[in-house]
XYZ file of C-alpha atoms in Angstrom:
584
model
C -11.083 16.792 -28.136
C -10.400 20.723 -27.725
C -13.763 21.089 -30.518
C -15.752 18.537 -28.967
C -19.102 19.571 -28.854
C -21.892 17.692 -27.098
C -25.454 17.841 -28.815
C -27.048 19.025 -25.323
C -23.862 21.016 -24.189
C -21.630 24.507 -25.846
C -18.558 24.236 -27.004
C -16.227 22.290 -24.707
C -14.021 24.132 -22.292
C -10.563 23.034 -23.821
C -12.064 25.590 -27.598
C -12.564 28.103 -24.838
C -8.936 28.036 -23.521
C -7.775 28.392 -26.747
C -10.525 31.217 -28.134
C -9.132 32.767 -25.124
C -5.368 32.557 -25.774
C -5.171 34.005 -28.809
C -7.264 37.165 -27.600
C -4.353 37.453 -25.558
C -1.243 36.784 -27.591
C -3.601 39.511 -30.442
C -4.214 41.427 -27.234
C -0.366 41.700 -25.817
C 0.860 42.801 -29.156
C -1.819 45.530 -30.322
C -1.745 46.472 -27.079
C 1.348 45.697 -25.445
C 1.129 48.683 -21.873
C -2.751 47.758 -21.605
C -3.145 47.404 -17.418
C 0.049 48.697 -16.593
C -0.523 50.811 -13.278
C -2.759 48.221 -11.887
C -1.235 45.071 -12.666
C 2.157 46.417 -11.047
C 0.554 47.632 -8.004
C -0.850 43.955 -7.080
C 2.307 42.663 -7.902
C 4.291 44.932 -5.277
C 1.171 43.775 -2.533
C 1.687 39.845 -4.242
C 5.889 40.508 -3.144
C 5.299 41.658 -0.185
C 3.900 38.373 0.588
C 6.107 36.550 -1.179
C 9.260 37.068 0.837
C 7.397 35.660 3.624
C 8.193 32.683 2.437
C 7.131 31.214 5.674
C 3.882 32.508 5.551
C 3.429 32.537 1.899
C 4.083 28.343 1.911
C 1.279 28.192 4.476
C -1.073 31.141 2.828
C -0.855 28.609 -0.528
C -1.913 25.599 1.599
C -4.584 27.098 2.984
C -6.168 28.694 0.517
C -6.234 25.652 -1.105
C -7.967 24.307 1.447
C -10.593 26.406 1.723
C -11.358 27.106 -1.978
C -12.241 24.016 -2.677
C -14.472 24.099 0.210
C -15.805 26.653 -0.746
C -16.778 25.969 -4.231
C -18.883 22.931 -2.483
C -21.754 24.096 -3.821
C -21.128 23.701 -7.200
C -18.438 21.696 -7.440
C -20.096 19.344 -4.229
C -17.634 15.624 -2.934
C -17.744 13.295 -6.035
C -18.234 10.500 -6.282
C -16.478 7.492 -6.834
C -16.763 5.871 -10.660
C -13.304 4.728 -12.240
C -11.593 1.852 -11.935
C -9.366 2.437 -9.696
C -11.681 4.506 -6.760
C -13.406 1.918 -5.682
C -10.388 0.011 -5.291
C -8.557 2.763 -2.980
C -11.487 3.252 -0.961
C -11.933 -0.758 -0.496
C -8.186 -0.313 0.959
C -9.962 3.006 2.723
C -12.349 0.583 4.355
C -9.857 -1.792 5.583
C -7.894 0.353 6.768
C -10.034 2.658 8.948
C -11.762 -1.091 10.199
C -8.468 -1.707 11.726
C -7.136 -4.038 9.859
C -4.393 -4.107 6.260
C -6.394 -6.580 4.054
C -9.632 -8.826 4.346
C -9.922 -12.706 3.955
C -11.239 -13.897 0.726
C -14.981 -13.628 0.922
C -17.096 -16.910 0.592
C -18.827 -16.455 -2.594
C -15.524 -14.286 -4.579
C -16.099 -15.200 -7.586
C -19.189 -13.019 -8.185
C -17.449 -9.685 -6.848
C -14.591 -10.471 -8.203
C -13.865 -6.977 -10.168
C -10.641 -3.814 -11.621
C -7.962 -4.157 -10.049
C -9.385 -5.829 -6.885
C -7.016 -8.886 -6.145
C -9.630 -11.726 -4.111
C -6.739 -13.713 -3.843
C -5.167 -14.580 -1.215
C -6.170 -12.131 0.205
C -9.014 -10.076 -0.618
C -7.672 -5.749 -1.002
C -7.094 -3.417 -2.959
C -4.065 -3.756 -5.675
C -2.402 -1.095 -4.896
C 0.223 0.911 -3.083
C -1.435 1.796 0.655
C -0.812 5.841 0.720
C -3.866 7.126 -0.777
C -5.726 4.481 1.120
C -3.944 5.005 3.967
C -4.854 8.899 2.984
C -8.599 8.168 2.373
C -8.788 6.202 5.928
C -8.038 8.822 7.287
C -9.921 11.024 6.032
C -13.273 8.724 6.937
C -11.663 8.464 10.553
C -11.478 12.102 11.408
C -14.469 13.645 9.498
C -16.740 10.902 9.091
C -16.080 11.066 4.672
C -12.746 9.809 2.778
C -12.558 12.691 -0.046
C -11.569 14.936 3.586
C -8.338 13.291 3.630
C -7.313 13.884 -0.266
C -8.412 17.517 0.225
C -5.715 17.496 3.196
C -2.874 16.166 1.119
C -3.511 18.102 -1.955
C -3.401 21.080 0.248
C 0.117 19.757 0.811
C 0.628 19.683 -1.725
C 0.378 22.954 -3.689
C 2.614 24.438 -0.443
C 5.053 21.781 -1.331
C 5.541 22.988 -4.329
C 5.243 26.804 -3.600
C 8.180 25.884 -1.259
C 10.157 23.733 -3.518
C 10.165 26.934 -6.369
C 11.463 28.732 -3.304
C 14.530 27.039 -3.625
C 15.289 27.413 -7.249
C 13.922 30.269 -8.250
C 12.768 34.320 -7.005
C 10.040 33.878 -4.251
C 7.703 35.436 -6.471
C 7.779 33.311 -8.937
C 7.455 31.196 -6.229
C 4.218 32.254 -5.264
C 3.081 31.976 -8.363
C 3.683 29.048 -8.682
C 2.177 27.907 -6.093
C -1.476 30.004 -8.238
C -0.835 28.220 -10.833
C -0.606 24.526 -8.928
C -4.611 25.153 -6.860
C -5.594 26.730 -10.075
C -4.236 24.114 -12.452
C -4.455 20.432 -9.921
C -5.846 21.626 -6.612
C -10.028 22.476 -7.834
C -10.972 19.954 -10.589
C -8.417 18.066 -11.810
C -9.190 14.084 -11.218
C -6.541 14.384 -7.971
C -8.414 16.050 -6.509
C -12.437 15.075 -7.968
C -11.775 11.419 -7.748
C -10.497 9.181 -5.454
C -7.906 7.657 -7.686
C -4.322 7.938 -8.788
C -2.026 8.904 -6.123
C -1.441 12.056 -8.001
C -1.626 15.162 -4.340
C 0.636 12.235 -3.122
C 3.102 11.635 -5.302
C 3.848 15.522 -6.256
C 3.548 16.111 -1.942
C 6.570 13.636 -2.106
C 8.665 15.001 -5.297
C 8.614 18.761 -4.372
C 9.773 17.910 -1.071
C 12.273 15.961 -1.842
C 13.024 18.249 -5.372
C 12.705 21.350 -2.556
C 15.116 19.302 0.176
C 18.042 18.645 -2.373
C 19.709 22.333 -2.821
C 18.854 23.422 1.221
C 20.374 20.252 2.335
C 23.292 20.866 -0.840
C 23.587 24.056 1.047
C 22.991 23.572 4.119
C 23.407 19.939 5.961
C 20.519 20.675 8.162
C 19.186 17.389 9.747
C 15.101 19.077 9.271
C 15.937 19.248 5.199
C 17.538 15.276 5.520
C 13.604 14.188 7.307
C 11.867 16.487 4.543
C 14.008 14.053 1.750
C 13.206 11.095 3.998
C 9.543 11.721 3.917
C 9.718 12.750 0.299
C 10.970 9.264 -0.388
C 9.277 8.073 2.202
C 5.750 8.438 0.119
C 6.939 8.314 -3.867
C 7.834 4.593 -2.458
C 4.601 3.654 -0.899
C 2.767 5.663 -3.785
C 4.893 5.805 -7.025
C 7.013 3.147 -6.503
C 8.577 3.675 -10.558
C 8.282 7.187 -11.154
C 9.585 8.093 -7.100
C 13.137 5.863 -7.988
C 13.361 8.295 -11.501
C 13.064 11.137 -9.973
C 15.089 9.620 -7.101
C 18.007 8.148 -9.240
C 19.633 11.266 -10.438
C 18.760 12.982 -6.738
C 21.142 10.165 -5.531
C 23.612 10.911 -8.055
C 23.957 13.772 -6.619
C 24.471 13.511 -3.281
C 26.289 10.431 -4.253
C 29.121 12.828 -5.788
C 28.487 15.790 -3.137
C 29.173 13.221 -0.594
C 32.455 11.522 -1.787
C 33.382 13.342 -4.517
C 33.715 17.122 -3.341
C 36.569 18.230 -2.166
C 34.403 19.716 0.548
C 32.217 16.729 1.398
C 30.632 16.704 4.937
C 33.640 14.738 7.805
C 32.010 11.163 8.272
C 30.863 12.064 11.695
C 28.654 14.841 10.430
C 27.232 12.861 7.370
C 26.565 10.294 10.499
C 24.835 12.653 12.350
C 22.916 14.209 9.222
C 22.367 11.243 7.138
C 21.228 9.212 10.267
C 17.967 10.243 11.445
C 16.131 10.034 7.513
C 18.012 6.926 7.105
C 16.164 4.627 9.928
C 13.360 6.626 8.496
C 13.492 5.380 4.788
C 14.075 1.646 6.945
C 11.878 2.163 8.697
C 8.837 2.560 5.954
C 10.059 -0.290 4.127
C 10.071 -2.683 6.735
C 6.984 -1.868 7.703
C 5.893 -2.005 3.461
C 7.844 -5.403 3.289
C 5.269 -6.577 6.538
C 1.800 -4.634 4.310
C 3.150 -7.255 0.766
C 3.371 -10.037 3.496
C -0.161 -9.503 4.530
C -1.711 -8.867 1.856
C -0.114 -10.993 -1.261
C 1.667 -13.001 0.898
C 5.571 -11.645 0.315
C 7.776 -9.026 1.914
C 9.136 -8.987 -0.807
C 5.452 -9.327 -4.013
C 4.899 -5.688 -4.162
C 1.379 -4.684 -5.278
C 0.228 -5.017 -8.448
C 1.968 -8.271 -9.637
C -0.395 -10.676 -7.755
C -3.819 -8.988 -9.941
C -1.674 -8.196 -13.442
C -0.653 -12.085 -12.412
C -3.690 -13.161 -11.887
C -5.170 -11.096 -15.267
C -3.349 -8.890 -16.914
C -2.364 -9.709 -20.301
C -0.771 -6.793 -21.557
C 2.559 -5.928 -20.081
C 3.296 -2.221 -18.704
C 6.931 -2.456 -20.386
C 7.545 -2.522 -24.256
C 10.232 -5.018 -23.461
C 8.199 -7.594 -21.783
C 5.951 -9.397 -24.103
C 2.464 -10.362 -23.709
C 1.632 -12.923 -21.048
C -0.442 -16.527 -21.627
C -4.638 -15.747 -21.702
C -5.627 -15.517 -18.855
C -9.358 -17.438 -17.143
C -11.829 -15.118 -16.889
C -14.945 -15.833 -15.913
C -17.193 -12.465 -16.694
C -17.031 -10.808 -19.314
C -16.742 -7.521 -18.812
C -12.802 -8.597 -17.185
C -12.126 -10.386 -20.920
C -13.403 -7.668 -22.514
C -11.387 -5.016 -20.877
C -8.011 -6.647 -20.168
C -7.981 -8.877 -24.181
C -8.886 -6.061 -26.604
C -8.446 -2.906 -24.709
C -5.808 -3.217 -22.841
C -4.195 -5.838 -25.603
C -5.059 -2.865 -27.823
C -3.108 -0.421 -26.627
C -0.540 -2.633 -26.097
C -0.790 -3.582 -29.628
C -0.541 -0.540 -31.097
C 2.454 0.711 -29.182
C 3.819 -1.981 -29.605
C 4.109 -2.307 -34.004
C 6.608 0.153 -35.990
C 3.902 2.524 -37.476
C 2.352 3.208 -34.207
C 4.976 3.536 -31.930
C 5.928 6.862 -33.215
C 1.846 7.862 -32.466
C 0.924 6.261 -30.142
C 3.860 7.845 -28.081
C 3.174 11.790 -29.383
C -0.776 10.655 -28.025
C 0.746 9.894 -24.030
C 3.475 13.284 -24.210
C -0.010 15.592 -25.237
C -1.980 14.066 -22.763
C 0.009 14.998 -20.002
C 1.192 18.438 -21.457
C -2.142 18.935 -21.406
C -3.305 18.235 -18.168
C -0.838 20.197 -16.641
C -0.448 23.246 -18.905
C -3.210 23.114 -20.547
C -3.417 25.795 -23.679
C -3.020 28.813 -21.518
C -0.111 28.042 -20.627
C 1.729 26.212 -23.532
C 2.591 30.118 -24.927
C 6.007 29.775 -22.370
C 7.298 26.566 -23.979
C 8.717 29.321 -27.278
C 11.459 29.488 -24.834
C 12.192 26.743 -23.460
C 15.383 26.964 -25.607
C 16.695 30.063 -23.100
C 14.930 27.712 -20.476
C 18.049 24.932 -21.165
C 20.293 26.843 -21.622
C 19.441 28.329 -18.124
C 22.540 26.876 -15.250
C 20.369 27.008 -12.717
C 18.225 24.816 -13.437
C 20.451 21.696 -15.616
C 18.843 18.808 -12.273
C 15.833 19.907 -13.075
C 15.806 19.436 -16.770
C 18.334 16.475 -16.236
C 15.530 14.571 -14.246
C 11.866 15.962 -16.768
C 14.466 13.526 -19.502
C 15.145 10.383 -16.826
C 10.888 10.997 -16.926
C 10.941 11.110 -20.486
C 13.747 7.971 -20.984
C 11.390 5.915 -18.456
C 8.200 6.739 -20.272
C 8.672 5.911 -23.535
C 9.316 2.298 -22.860
C 5.694 2.841 -20.682
C 2.927 0.925 -22.065
C 0.443 2.843 -20.842
C 0.272 6.991 -19.435
C -1.928 9.025 -16.898
C -0.747 12.637 -16.002
C -0.362 10.969 -11.757
C 2.730 8.784 -13.285
C 4.306 12.134 -14.812
C 2.955 13.482 -10.209
C 6.300 12.694 -8.658
C 7.780 15.656 -11.287
C 4.844 18.059 -10.681
C 7.506 20.661 -8.827
C 10.241 19.979 -12.087
C 7.442 21.478 -14.354
C 6.282 24.114 -12.455
C 10.020 25.438 -11.989
C 10.719 24.723 -15.571
C 7.360 25.990 -16.923
C 7.741 29.594 -14.720
C 11.742 30.177 -15.709
C 9.791 30.065 -18.992
C 7.026 32.526 -18.131
C 10.194 34.748 -16.308
C 12.370 34.415 -20.116
C 9.232 35.923 -21.584
C 8.632 38.891 -19.118
C 12.146 40.225 -20.620
C 10.853 39.507 -24.480
C 10.594 42.744 -25.679
C 9.577 42.848 -29.969
C 9.743 45.815 -31.216
C 10.922 47.230 -28.012
C 7.596 46.676 -26.113
C 6.934 45.020 -23.415
C 4.880 41.955 -25.694
C 6.461 39.387 -23.090
C 4.851 40.950 -19.383
C 1.981 42.207 -20.867
C 1.608 38.295 -22.882
C 2.687 36.939 -19.066
C 0.213 38.999 -16.418
C -3.107 37.978 -19.274
C -1.811 34.523 -18.951
C -1.860 33.920 -15.836
C -5.180 36.599 -15.874
C -6.530 34.026 -17.834
C -5.948 31.048 -15.849
C -8.359 32.977 -13.149
C -10.811 33.408 -15.456
C -10.804 29.818 -16.621
C -11.348 28.633 -12.785
C -14.377 31.261 -13.268
C -15.880 30.149 -16.659
C -14.900 25.794 -15.046
C -17.562 27.216 -11.804
C -20.018 28.175 -14.148
C -20.066 25.130 -16.474
C -22.686 23.678 -15.632
C -26.010 26.892 -15.950
C -23.440 27.918 -19.028
C -24.324 24.243 -20.687
C -20.007 23.976 -21.391
C -19.037 21.220 -22.355
C -17.396 18.369 -20.193
C -15.923 15.038 -19.908
C -18.458 12.392 -18.839
C -16.810 8.659 -17.740
C -16.695 6.137 -19.407
C -14.069 8.610 -21.710
C -11.348 9.933 -21.590
C -11.370 12.421 -18.464
C -7.846 12.370 -17.430
C -6.338 14.387 -19.561
C -7.925 17.917 -18.918
C -7.268 20.109 -16.160
C -10.828 21.064 -15.296
C -12.227 18.034 -14.511
C -15.609 15.657 -15.768
C -18.972 16.104 -15.610
C -20.721 15.878 -12.359
C -23.312 13.160 -14.106
C -19.928 10.947 -13.478
C -21.177 7.920 -11.310
C -24.572 8.871 -10.256
C -26.390 6.616 -11.904
C -25.341 3.596 -9.595
C -25.002 6.185 -6.705
C -28.664 7.081 -6.580
C -30.007 3.501 -7.425
C -27.388 2.294 -3.916
C -29.068 5.476 -2.524
C -32.645 3.937 -3.504
C -31.693 0.513 -2.089
C -30.106 1.433 0.912
C -33.218 3.525 2.003
C -34.517 0.134 1.494
C -35.939 -1.469 4.962
C -33.842 -5.177 5.503
C -31.012 -6.180 3.704
C -30.408 -5.816 -0.239
C -28.297 -8.586 -2.816
C -27.741 -6.985 -6.277
C -27.176 -9.589 -9.226
C -25.465 -6.717 -12.415
C -26.720 -8.008 -15.854
C -24.393 -6.137 -18.228
C -25.266 -7.204 -22.414
C -22.806 -8.389 -24.702
C -22.005 -4.637 -26.356
C -21.295 -3.467 -22.484
C -18.693 -1.196 -22.712
C -15.941 -2.548 -19.153
C -15.079 1.270 -18.280
C -18.661 1.207 -17.019
C -18.747 -0.985 -14.057
C -21.218 -1.568 -10.948
C -19.489 -3.963 -8.891
C -18.157 -3.120 -6.540
C -18.328 -3.064 -2.458
C -16.998 -2.505 1.028
C -14.423 -4.210 2.951
C -16.526 -6.352 4.729
C -18.960 -7.775 1.780
C -21.356 -9.677 4.300
C -22.483 -7.035 6.560
C -22.931 -4.188 3.924
C -26.600 -3.160 3.128
C -25.926 -3.474 -0.398
C -23.873 -5.923 -2.081
C -23.242 -5.892 -5.551
C -21.997 -9.279 -7.490
C -21.701 -10.261 -11.314
C -24.515 -12.559 -12.593
C -23.260 -15.728 -14.257
C -25.148 -18.616 -15.391
C -28.104 -19.828 -12.710
C -26.964 -22.528 -10.640
C -24.052 -20.023 -9.669
C -26.477 -17.279 -9.234
C -29.312 -19.628 -7.363
C -26.012 -20.668 -5.096
C -24.706 -17.016 -4.515
C -28.767 -16.081 -3.723
C -29.203 -19.434 -1.053
C -26.050 -18.048 0.442
C -27.454 -14.337 0.917
C -31.161 -15.873 1.660
C -31.689 -13.369 3.951
C -32.052 -10.166 1.895
C -33.827 -9.258 -1.140
C -32.720 -9.259 -4.748
C -32.110 -6.605 -7.117
C -31.590 -7.373 -10.717
C -29.879 -4.320 -11.943
C -29.349 -3.748 -15.928
C -26.977 -0.791 -15.642
C -27.565 -0.106 -19.773
C -30.913 0.178 -19.508
C -31.924 3.690 -20.661
C -32.117 5.118 -17.876
C -30.624 1.710 -16.176
C -33.579 -0.085 -14.491
C -33.605 -2.206 -11.235
C -35.921 -4.406 -10.576
C -36.713 -7.846 -8.377
C -34.366 -10.361 -9.544
C -36.205 -13.777 -11.757
C -35.953 -17.070 -12.029
C -37.864 -17.540 -14.637
C -40.194 -14.985 -16.768
C -42.074 -13.238 -14.618
C -41.392 -16.248 -11.457
C -39.596 -14.414 -8.650
C -36.140 -15.988 -6.797
C -37.782 -18.203 -4.417
C -35.662 -18.809 -1.320
C -36.972 -20.609 1.819
C -36.566 -18.101 4.540
């Protein structure tokens, strides 16, 4: 992955990052006082801003918002291309239409797709907060991505705010800046519609930032912010959110019931009533949402869809489910073969360790890349810092929770993002004080690594004109902070755009060959299928296809073959050379 190159492109950006990091390390040893005067002036200016804590939090969020807008000519609003993208966009379209879910469409067997529930209602299988954010963007600005942009900017601000409670203000400001560069501009958290990574990271930052403030001052404002963090975690990434809430709850219970300076009952009620009421209200709404979408207040998202389609369990102690009945080969291949292979590898004695290491490497590369791995040489000193013991404990709880999971994507770790940043920055603080040979090698190396992050941002912006290799979907795109190639999702979007320009309404039947990659899915649609200008449907047998065509008899019927090079579009034929004849 580090040394990969594409035939028509140059070296990967991850390889460039590795080479520049090695150069920075060598320069710090050879010229340990390089640029000292210039760096010192810049750091003093940043320290002046950092001392104004509220202003620095606002500046970080504003910078994240403005910078991502500024690079739109080079990194335009992303096209959906991942399974999860279309599922979350279905939720957004549903919420924007004023509904919590949709009735099952008449010809639903042709519309079955990944991570979308058709029965008992037609809706995304995921928790609702990401869909609500995207719906807000769609209603207020006309495009769902702008909702994600705002939340990502708030995430960067919240990380800076959280770090102010654990580290000196200058380092908190640096953490906010790194969050912009590494998460807020190119990562799949902002460049796809998947995962709810920004939302979960925002919730985790609010929770971890409110905890020390609440312990110290006990203000109602901090309690409300903590409640907001709990709600965001519970309605976006419940399992990982619970892993973070457990140590926080332990500390709070210990503070309330087992400390000599514990608050009185009256004070406790006054401070906790409103936050608890918010959490209870959010839980009640979530139960109502589950009832409307999945048929029961206690039936959580994921469970109905996985019971209908999934074979592979999420946790190692679970056994594979009985094989489901699949109407479509692509779905069977995904659930039984691709997901099943992952489970069989990690569930074997010989495969557990390498698969676990692979999962860990993916998370580390996403958050640190290569440039920010170097401060890890100071990890031992960080572990000895009593100030961060609680955050280290939180990460250990996360590791224990993730070891028993079959799958891992970086957004699974999102609730702990602020904790990762605090630990990484503390390692950089120790690295800055490193003086081998009585030379300021550590200070220069720290400065160069931060500068390198800025340089790499510019390199990423020029990836296309520089012909640098970026991950292309379908493929391993999620483990790199710099996102995926802009061509991902383009063929389907181009075909849909062309069909939308044709007078009248269109029905597209998608034909996959036997060796089709199920990650490259084309069959997705809006909340109200029948009113859509273009409807995408799976090809089934001849009788079922004719039934579909007769149901949509007022539409022109097209055949799309995504695996042709390039993807082909033609009028649908019942027999070679014979167009479908439908009474109009």
